[in-house]
CSV table of C-alpha atoms in Angstrom, one decimal:
chain,number,residue,atom,x,y,z
E,1,UNK,CA,4.3,13.7,-0.2
E,2,UNK,CA,3.9,10.6,-2.4
E,3,UNK,CA,0.8,10.0,-4.5
E,4,UNK,CA,0.0,6.4,-5.3
E,5,UNK,CA,-2.6,5.4,-7.9
E,6,UNK,CA,-3.3,1.7,-8.6
E,7,UNK,CA,-5.8,-0.8,-9.9
E,8,UNK,CA,-6.5,-4.1,-8.1
E,9,UNK,CA,-8.1,-6.9,-10.0
E,10,UNK,CA,-9.6,-10.2,-9.0
E,11,UNK,CA,-8.7,-12.6,-11.8
E,12,UNK,CA,-9.8,-15.7,-10.0
E,13,UNK,CA,-12.6,-17.9,-11.4
E,14,UNK,CA,-14.6,-18.2,-8.2
E,15,UNK,CA,-13.0,-16.7,-5.2
E,16,UNK,CA,-13.7,-13.5,-3.3
E,17,UNK,CA,-10.5,-11.7,-2.3
E,18,UNK,CA,-10.0,-8.8,0.1
E,19,UNK,CA,-8.2,-5.7,-1.0
E,20,UNK,CA,-4.8,-5.3,0.6
E,21,UNK,CA,-2.9,-2.1,1.4
E,22,UNK,CA,0.4,-0.4,1.0
E,23,UNK,CA,3.1,0.7,3.4
E,24,UNK,CA,5.8,3.3,2.7
E,25,UNK,CA,9.3,2.8,4.3
E,26,UNK,CA,11.8,5.5,5.0
E,27,UNK,CA,15.6,5.8,5.2
E,28,UNK,CA,15.4,6.3,9.0
E,29,UNK,CA,13.6,3.0,9.6
E,30,UNK,CA,10.2,4.5,10.1
E,31,UNK,CA,7.1,3.8,8.0
E,32,UNK,CA,3.6,5.0,7.1
E,33,UNK,CA,0.6,2.7,6.6
E,34,UNK,CA,-2.1,3.2,4.1
E,35,UNK,CA,-5.3,3.7,6.1
E,36,UNK,CA,-8.9,3.5,4.9
E,37,UNK,CA,-11.7,1.1,4.2
E,38,UNK,CA,-11.0,-1.9,1.9
E,39,UNK,CA,-13.7,-3.9,0.2
E,40,UNK,CA,-13.9,-7.5,-1.1
E,41,UNK,CA,-13.4,-8.0,-4.8
E,42,UNK,CA,-15.5,-10.6,-6.4
E,43,UNK,CA,-14.3,-12.6,-9.5
E,44,UNK,CA,-13.9,-10.3,-12.4
E,45,UNK,CA,-14.1,-7.1,-10.2
E,46,UNK,CA,-11.5,-4.4,-10.2
E,47,UNK,CA,-11.0,-1.3,-8.1
E,48,UNK,CA,-9.0,1.9,-8.9
E,49,UNK,CA,-7.8,3.8,-6.0
E,50,UNK,CA,-5.5,6.7,-5.1
E,51,UNK,CA,-3.8,7.4,-1.9
E,52,UNK,CA,-1.5,10.2,-0.7
E,53,UNK,CA,1.2,9.5,1.8
E,54,UNK,CA,2.3,12.7,3.6
E,55,UNK,CA,4.9,13.2,6.3
E,56,UNK,CA,7.0,16.0,7.9
E,57,UNK,CA,10.7,16.2,8.4
E,58,UNK,CA,13.7,15.4,6.1
E,59,UNK,CA,13.3,11.6,5.9
E,60,UNK,CA,13.4,10.1,2.5
E,61,UNK,CA,11.1,7.3,1.2
E,62,UNK,CA,13.0,4.3,0.0
E,63,UNK,CA,10.5,1.4,-0.5
E,64,UNK,CA,6.8,0.9,-0.9
E,65,UNK,CA,5.4,-2.6,-0.1
E,66,UNK,CA,2.0,-4.1,-0.9
E,67,UNK,CA,0.7,-6.4,1.8
E,68,UNK,CA,3.5,-5.7,4.3
E,69,UNK,CA,1.4,-6.5,7.3
E,70,UNK,CA,-0.3,-3.8,9.4
E,71,UNK,CA,1.8,-4.1,12.5
E,72,UNK,CA,5.1,-5.0,10.8
E,73,UNK,CA,7.7,-2.3,11.2
E,74,UNK,CA,10.2,-3.5,8.6
E,75,UNK,CA,9.7,-4.8,5.0
E,76,UNK,CA,8.3,-8.3,4.9
E,77,UNK,CA,7.3,-10.8,2.2
E,78,UNK,CA,4.9,-8.5,0.2
E,79,UNK,CA,5.4,-7.1,-3.3
E,80,UNK,CA,8.0,-4.3,-3.2
E,81,UNK,CA,9.0,-1.3,-5.3
E,82,UNK,CA,11.9,1.1,-4.8
E,83,UNK,CA,11.0,4.7,-4.5
E,84,UNK,CA,13.2,7.0,-6.6
């Protein structure tokens, strides 16, 4: 299991943005998507969330990516962090 806690902020002066989501990638090429309901953030708004990725088997998480694309099966152009 991997627990993720994060804060999203809309620092724009006048634009509504939509919250994005995270995807967890494993050493065997599989991935898990963050599921849930995501809300718009208005200028100056922030949102604190927690999400728990859970899986079975012996695969090891290697990378977490923000805004990876819902149907994308490999890492894309989103923000990435290595999982240690």
